[in-house]
Coordinates of C-alpha atoms in Angstrom, one line a residue:
A6 CA -20.2 46.9 -9.5
G7 CA -20.1 43.2 -9.2
T8 CA -16.9 41.3 -8.9
M9 CA -16.0 38.2 -10.8
A10 CA -14.5 35.2 -9.1
V11 CA -11.1 34.3 -10.7
A12 CA -9.8 30.8 -10.3
T13 CA -6.3 30.8 -8.8
V14 CA -3.7 28.8 -10.7
N15 CA -0.7 27.6 -8.8
L16 CA 1.9 26.6 -11.3
R17 CA 4.2 25.4 -8.6
A18 CA 1.9 22.3 -8.3
L19 CA 3.5 21.2 -11.6
T20 CA 7.0 22.7 -11.4
S21 CA 8.0 21.6 -7.9
W22 CA 9.9 18.3 -7.5
V23 CA 6.7 16.7 -6.1
G24 CA 4.7 18.0 -9.0
I25 CA 7.2 16.7 -11.5
A26 CA 7.2 13.3 -9.9
R27 CA 3.4 13.2 -10.1
L28 CA 3.5 14.2 -13.8
F29 CA 5.9 11.4 -14.5
A30 CA 3.5 9.0 -12.6
V31 CA 0.5 10.2 -14.6
V32 CA 2.3 9.8 -18.0
L33 CA 3.9 6.4 -17.1
S34 CA 0.7 4.9 -15.7
C35 CA -1.3 6.0 -18.7
L36 CA 1.4 4.6 -21.0
T37 CA 1.3 1.3 -19.1
F38 CA -2.4 0.6 -19.2
S39 CA -2.6 1.8 -22.8
L40 CA 0.0 -0.7 -24.0
V41 CA -1.5 -3.5 -22.0
A42 CA -5.0 -2.7 -23.3
S43 CA -3.6 -2.6 -26.9
T44 CA -2.5 -6.3 -26.5
G45 CA -5.9 -7.4 -25.2
I46 CA -4.2 -9.9 -22.9
F47 CA -5.1 -9.1 -19.3
S48 CA -7.9 -11.5 -18.5
G49 CA -8.3 -13.2 -15.2
S50 CA -8.1 -11.9 -11.6
Y51 CA -4.4 -11.0 -11.9
G52 CA -4.8 -9.1 -15.2
T53 CA -7.8 -7.3 -13.9
W54 CA -6.0 -6.3 -10.7
C55 CA -3.0 -4.9 -12.7
M56 CA -5.2 -3.0 -15.0
F57 CA -7.3 -1.5 -12.1
T58 CA -4.0 -0.5 -10.4
W59 CA -2.7 1.5 -13.3
C60 CA -6.0 3.1 -14.1
F61 CA -6.8 3.9 -10.5
C62 CA -3.4 5.5 -9.8
F63 CA -3.6 7.5 -13.1
I64 CA -7.0 8.9 -12.3
V65 CA -6.3 9.8 -8.6
T66 CA -2.9 11.4 -9.4
L67 CA -4.4 13.4 -12.2
L68 CA -7.2 14.7 -9.8
V69 CA -4.5 15.5 -7.2
L70 CA -2.6 17.6 -9.8
L71 CA -5.7 19.4 -10.9
L72 CA -6.9 20.2 -7.4
E73 CA -3.5 21.6 -6.4
L74 CA -3.1 23.4 -9.7
L75 CA -6.4 25.2 -9.2
E76 CA -6.0 25.4 -5.4
L77 CA -9.3 23.7 -4.8
Y78 CA -8.1 21.2 -2.2
P79 CA -8.7 23.4 0.9
M80 CA -12.4 23.1 0.1
L81 CA -12.3 19.4 0.8
P82 CA -13.2 18.2 4.3
L83 CA -10.0 16.2 4.8
S84 CA -6.4 16.6 5.7
W85 CA -4.9 17.1 2.3
D86 CA -1.3 16.3 3.3
D87 CA -2.3 13.1 5.1
F88 CA -4.4 12.1 2.1
T89 CA -1.6 12.7 -0.5
S90 CA 1.0 11.0 1.7
A91 CA -1.2 7.9 2.2
F92 CA -2.1 7.7 -1.5
S93 CA 1.4 8.0 -2.8
M94 CA 2.5 5.2 -0.4
L95 CA -0.4 3.1 -1.5
A96 CA 0.2 3.8 -5.2
A97 CA 3.8 2.8 -4.8
L98 CA 2.9 -0.5 -3.2
M99 CA 0.2 -1.2 -5.8
I100 CA 2.3 -0.4 -8.8
F101 CA 5.2 -2.4 -7.4
T102 CA 2.9 -5.4 -7.0
S103 CA 1.6 -5.1 -10.5
S104 CA 5.1 -4.6 -11.9
V105 CA 6.0 -8.0 -10.4
V106 CA 2.8 -9.9 -11.1
F107 CA 2.1 -8.8 -14.7
P108 CA 5.4 -10.1 -16.3
A109 CA 5.3 -13.2 -14.1
I110 CA 1.8 -14.2 -15.3
F111 CA 1.5 -12.7 -18.9
I112 CA 5.0 -12.5 -20.4
S113 CA 6.1 -15.8 -21.9
S114 CA 9.6 -16.9 -23.0
P115 CA 11.0 -16.5 -25.6
C116 CA 9.7 -12.9 -26.1
N117 CA 10.0 -12.6 -29.9
N118 CA 6.7 -11.0 -31.2
N119 CA 5.0 -7.6 -31.2
I120 CA 2.6 -8.4 -28.4
C121 CA 5.4 -9.5 -26.1
A122 CA 7.4 -6.4 -26.9
R123 CA 4.5 -4.2 -25.9
Q124 CA 4.1 -6.2 -22.7
A125 CA 7.8 -5.7 -22.0
V126 CA 7.7 -2.0 -22.6
A127 CA 4.5 -1.8 -20.3
T128 CA 6.4 -3.6 -17.6
T129 CA 9.3 -1.2 -17.9
A130 CA 7.0 1.8 -17.7
S131 CA 5.3 0.3 -14.7
C132 CA 8.6 -0.1 -12.9
L133 CA 9.5 3.6 -13.7
C134 CA 6.0 4.6 -12.4
F135 CA 6.8 2.8 -9.2
L136 CA 10.0 4.8 -8.9
A137 CA 8.1 8.1 -9.5
Y138 CA 5.7 7.3 -6.6
A139 CA 8.6 6.2 -4.4
V140 CA 10.3 9.6 -5.1
E141 CA 7.1 11.4 -4.2
V142 CA 7.0 9.4 -0.9
G143 CA 10.6 10.4 -0.2
L144 CA 10.0 14.1 -1.0
T145 CA 6.8 14.4 1.1
R146 CA 8.0 12.4 4.1
A147 CA 8.0 14.4 7.3
K148 CA 11.3 15.6 8.6
P149 CA 12.4 14.4 12.1
G150 CA 10.5 16.2 14.7
D151 CA 7.7 17.3 12.3
I152 CA 4.4 15.6 13.1
S153 CA 2.0 18.1 11.5
S154 CA 1.0 15.4 9.0
F155 CA 0.9 12.0 10.8
L156 CA 0.6 9.9 7.6
S157 CA 3.8 11.4 6.2
T158 CA 5.8 10.3 9.2
V159 CA 7.5 6.8 9.2
P160 CA 4.7 5.4 11.5
G161 CA 2.0 6.8 9.3
L162 CA 3.6 5.4 6.1
L163 CA 4.0 2.0 7.9
K164 CA 0.3 2.1 8.7
V165 CA -0.5 2.2 4.9
F166 CA 2.1 -0.6 4.3
E167 CA 0.5 -2.8 7.1
A168 CA -3.0 -2.4 5.7
Y169 CA -1.9 -3.2 2.2
V170 CA 0.1 -6.3 3.2
A171 CA -3.0 -7.5 5.1
C172 CA -5.1 -7.1 1.9
L173 CA -2.5 -9.2 0.1
I174 CA -2.8 -11.8 2.8
F175 CA -6.6 -11.9 2.5
S176 CA -6.3 -12.4 -1.3
L177 CA -4.2 -15.5 -0.7
L178 CA -6.3 -17.1 2.0
G179 CA -7.9 -20.4 1.1
K180 CA -9.1 -23.1 3.4
Y181 CA -8.5 -22.5 7.1
D182 CA -10.5 -25.0 9.1
Q183 CA -8.1 -25.5 12.0
P184 CA -8.2 -23.5 15.2
G185 CA -4.6 -22.2 14.8
L186 CA -5.3 -21.0 11.3
M187 CA -8.6 -19.4 12.4
W188 CA -6.7 -17.5 15.1
C189 CA -4.2 -16.2 12.5
V190 CA -7.1 -15.0 10.3
A191 CA -8.6 -13.3 13.3
V192 CA -5.2 -11.5 13.9
Y193 CA -5.0 -10.4 10.3
S194 CA -8.6 -9.1 10.4
I195 CA -8.5 -7.3 13.7
C196 CA -5.2 -5.5 13.0
F197 CA -6.3 -4.6 9.5
I198 CA -9.6 -3.1 10.7
F199 CA -7.9 -1.0 13.4
T200 CA -5.1 0.1 11.1
L201 CA -7.6 1.1 8.4
L202 CA -9.6 3.1 11.0
I203 CA -6.5 5.0 12.1
I204 CA -5.8 5.9 8.4
I205 CA -9.4 7.0 7.7
L206 CA -9.8 8.9 10.9
T207 CA -6.5 10.7 10.3
I208 CA -7.4 11.7 6.8
G209 CA -10.9 12.8 8.0
R210 CA -9.4 14.9 10.8
C211 CA -11.4 13.0 13.4
L212 CA -8.6 11.9 15.7
T213 CA -8.5 15.2 17.5
Y214 CA -11.9 14.5 19.0
I215 CA -10.6 11.5 20.9
P216 CA -10.6 12.6 24.6
C217 CA -7.3 10.9 25.5
S218 CA -3.6 10.7 24.6
L219 CA -3.7 9.5 21.1
D220 CA 0.1 9.0 20.8
K221 CA 0.2 6.6 23.7
I222 CA -2.9 4.7 22.4
L223 CA -1.0 4.2 19.1
V224 CA 2.0 2.9 21.0
G225 CA -0.2 0.5 23.0
Y226 CA -2.0 -0.7 19.8
N227 CA 1.3 -1.3 18.0
F228 CA 2.6 -3.3 20.9
L229 CA -0.6 -5.5 21.0
A230 CA -0.5 -5.9 17.2
L231 CA 3.1 -6.9 17.4
L232 CA 2.3 -9.6 20.0
M233 CA -0.6 -10.9 17.9
Y234 CA 1.5 -11.1 14.8
I235 CA 4.2 -13.0 16.7
T236 CA 1.7 -15.7 17.4
A237 CA 0.5 -15.7 13.8
T238 CA 4.1 -16.0 12.5
V239 CA 4.5 -19.1 14.6
L240 CA 1.1 -20.7 14.2
W241 CA 0.4 -20.2 10.5
P242 CA 3.3 -22.2 9.1
L243 CA 3.0 -24.7 12.0
Y244 CA -0.6 -25.6 11.1
S245 CA -0.2 -25.1 7.4
F246 CA 2.8 -27.2 6.7
K247 CA 2.9 -29.7 9.6
G248 CA 3.8 -33.0 8.0
Q249 CA 3.0 -31.7 4.5
G250 CA 5.5 -31.0 1.8
R251 CA 4.6 -29.4 -1.5
P252 CA 2.5 -31.8 -3.6
N253 CA 4.1 -33.0 -6.8
Y254 CA 1.1 -32.0 -9.0
C255 CA -0.3 -29.0 -7.2
G256 CA -1.0 -26.8 -10.3
K257 CA -0.6 -23.1 -11.1
H258 CA -2.8 -21.9 -8.2
C259 CA -1.4 -24.3 -5.6
W260 CA -2.8 -24.0 -2.0
W261 CA 0.7 -24.8 -0.7
D262 CA 2.2 -21.8 -2.6
S263 CA -0.6 -19.5 -1.3
H264 CA 0.1 -20.6 2.3
L265 CA 3.8 -20.0 1.8
G266 CA 3.0 -16.5 0.5
V267 CA 0.9 -15.8 3.6
T268 CA 3.8 -17.0 5.7
F269 CA 6.2 -14.5 4.2
L270 CA 3.7 -11.6 4.2
T271 CA 3.0 -12.3 7.9
I272 CA 6.7 -12.0 8.6
F273 CA 6.8 -8.7 6.6
N274 CA 3.9 -7.3 8.6
L275 CA 5.6 -8.5 11.8
I276 CA 8.7 -6.5 10.9
A277 CA 6.6 -3.5 10.0
Y278 CA 4.7 -3.5 13.3
L279 CA 8.1 -3.8 15.1
V280 CA 9.6 -0.8 13.3
D281 CA 6.3 1.0 13.8
L282 CA 6.4 0.4 17.5
V283 CA 10.0 1.6 17.7
Y284 CA 9.4 4.8 15.8
S285 CA 6.1 5.7 17.5
S286 CA 7.7 5.1 20.9
R287 CA 10.5 7.5 20.0
M288 CA 8.0 10.1 18.9
V289 CA 6.1 9.8 22.2
F290 CA 8.8 9.3 24.8
I291 CA 11.9 10.9 23.2
R292 CA 11.0 14.5 22.3
T293 CA 13.1 16.2 19.7
P294 CA 14.0 19.8 20.5

């Protein structure tokens, strides 16, 4: 007699604390983009980015829930724990950015009409969605001494943060025709490419094929990236603002403001690479029993 394949349903994917956080993220992201879409006011690059963020996070999180509910994720040729850890960190960063950008660009004062009220509720839902993803990151983060899933460790999560901040830097770059600024852009690009490769190779389970000590390579890379970012932290503001204050009539998309944003983001990534170096060094040279 033939046997019928029965799909396995894992209800724990929805009832565990991680599953509950994901359910909240799905509902809140859906509520956010539905409210914003109902207003019809999300034009321009900033509005498109916010709308893409909420829709992207909603779709991927829903897929993650379905794959874990039906226990289909082992069939995928990737490290599932690394993928979900990296995505939850990325989603938290994207939602946080949208939660700041959307009200700053689209909500006007005073807020005294129906459209503005929906925008305010959407912003609140977006902030709560960020908290849901932040809770997921905290719940799935690897415990001290556990390195079975690299991207769930502090250095792994910092890799996602570093890559995302580099993307924000690229979005703010304007004219950089001076040698010092060109070097800074080279630093951002080189570090972004190598960090992204580490993330992709980790999720794709390809790092095990490297015939050398990967842990020590990562420590060396973090050290070099830290040195490069130190130069960028000094050179970018030096060449951007040397003898130039903010113009009186610079407009909404002022180049000076963009360069200032790049300066702060460079400092954020500098701190991230420093913390990354400290944690990765401890994982390599200080073994926990």
